[in-house]
Amino acid sequence: MSLPLLEQLIEAFRVLPGVGQKTAQRMAYHVLERAREGGQRLSEVLAEAIEKIGHCVQCRDFSETEVCPVCASASRERQMLCVIESPADRLAIEHATSYRGVYYVLQGRLSPLDGIGPRELGLDKLEARLAQGEVTELIIATNSTVEGEATAHYLAQLARRNKVRPSRLAQGLPLGGELEYVDRGTLSHAFGSRSEISE
Amino acid sequence: MSLPLLEQLIEAFRVLPGVGQKTAQRMAYHVLERAREGGQRLSEVLAEAIEKIGHCVQCRDFSETEVCPVCASASRERQMLCVIESPADRLAIEHATSYRGVYYVLQGRLSPLDGIGPRELGLDKLEARLAQGEVTELIIATNSTVEGEATAHYLAQLARRNKVRPSRLAQGLPLGGELEYVDRGTLSHAFGSRSEISE
Ligand SMILES: [Zn+2]
Ligand SMILES: [Zn+2]
């Protein structure tokens, strides 16, 4: 009764976040009914992206090259380093602010219960970079969630230990909110009025 | 600043139904961060499905073969023909009922304002089939939406014109609801107590 290939396709769509059986089915039908060209394109770009996109060796952001365009740019100010949880946060900051420093992407946040410690977030590499002395301000832009705040606290200590001034985005971010979803105005304001983290 | 390939991937995900910029971005990041194997699989199955899945020449359902397994099955009763709007509706009926007849998939519904008339739904082919005399009952299982009801009315006339008894699923479907989303019990009950459509 069933179409093996169609069912394989429905199953394959479930790899996407928030996509259950019903949604996967709608996606498969939609592509086959009305969007075969777009589906073909998705298939090709997906394979190419998975093959070619890795992580920048300097900031851990996604990159097609060993060093990403931001880190490689001569026009970015290297003394300001903004620590974010995910690549999406960089896009949000680039869109909302005129920040011209560089980034460090944790690709997560400290979460001991999930086995995510400083090493998983590459904080050993971050500390080595701070120790080199080029960075003067560490802008800590982790989310204002419980885990984001705990991560910020840890990062502030790490900065001070290496004679780097830690700062945190100004209050103004909604409590418990994810940075990625904040509106541009709020994010821009919070970014501009970031405050130094006192002892 | 931007990663062309990553942005291409985000853009490509937007071909999927209900997927806007934010969701597409989350999908791209999720696959690259945590699901590269599943993403690779999706890419491959998607390409294969688009290449190989066409429509059954008898019922218009999706099929990898010229005639789909349901139409080709010797154990299905050919005198009962159930008309549905989409392939998803067939799956719902197969799961919820013990129906052993065959199907005709409109791949849509009458919608004059969108330029979808009888020809677009293959109703000329359906009428030719009814005229052959093998079908005795046309079970009209279009959605209980305004357009679904209008389509049902048209189909009932088409059936009578060809000396075929039209029937409609029993009331019990939620008004304005899409058949695909009805719970199994309701759908099974409505299917079992379908009534003949009087003049
Ligand atoms: Zn980089
Ligand atoms: Zn068929």
CSV table of C-alpha atoms in Angstrom, one decimal, chain A residues 55-61 66-67 71 81 83 103-106 117-133 135 138 154-155 158 161-162:
chain,number,residue,atom,x,y,z
A,55,HIS,CA,34.2,26.1,11.6
A,56,CYS,CA,36.5,29.1,11.6
A,57,VAL,CA,39.6,28.2,13.5
A,58,GLN,CA,39.7,31.6,15.2
A,59,CYS,CA,36.1,32.3,16.2
A,60,ARG,CA,34.4,28.9,15.8
A,61,ASP,CA,31.6,30.4,13.6
A,66,GLU,CA,39.8,28.1,7.5
A,67,VAL,CA,39.4,31.6,8.7
A,71,CYS,CA,38.2,37.2,11.4
A,81,LEU,CA,36.0,40.4,21.3
A,83,VAL,CA,31.4,36.2,23.0
A,103,TYR,CA,33.5,37.5,17.8
A,104,TYR,CA,33.9,34.2,19.6
A,105,VAL,CA,31.2,31.7,19.1
A,106,LEU,CA,30.7,29.2,22.0
A,117,GLY,CA,31.8,22.3,30.3
A,118,PRO,CA,34.5,24.9,29.4
A,119,ARG,CA,36.4,22.5,27.1
A,120,GLU,CA,33.3,21.8,25.0
A,121,LEU,CA,32.9,25.5,24.4
A,122,GLY,CA,36.5,26.0,23.5
A,123,LEU,CA,37.2,28.2,26.5
A,124,ASP,CA,40.8,26.9,26.7
A,125,LYS,CA,41.4,28.4,23.3
A,126,LEU,CA,39.6,31.6,24.2
A,127,GLU,CA,41.8,32.0,27.3
A,128,ALA,CA,44.9,31.4,25.3
A,129,ARG,CA,43.8,34.2,23.0
A,130,LEU,CA,43.1,36.6,25.9
A,131,ALA,CA,46.5,35.8,27.3
A,132,GLN,CA,48.1,37.1,24.2
A,133,GLY,CA,47.2,40.7,25.2
A,135,VAL,CA,42.1,41.9,23.3
A,138,LEU,CA,35.5,41.0,26.3
A,154,TYR,CA,32.5,32.2,34.2
A,155,LEU,CA,33.6,34.3,31.2
A,158,LEU,CA,38.3,34.2,32.8
A,161,ARG,CA,42.3,36.5,35.2
A,162,ASN,CA,43.9,37.6,31.9
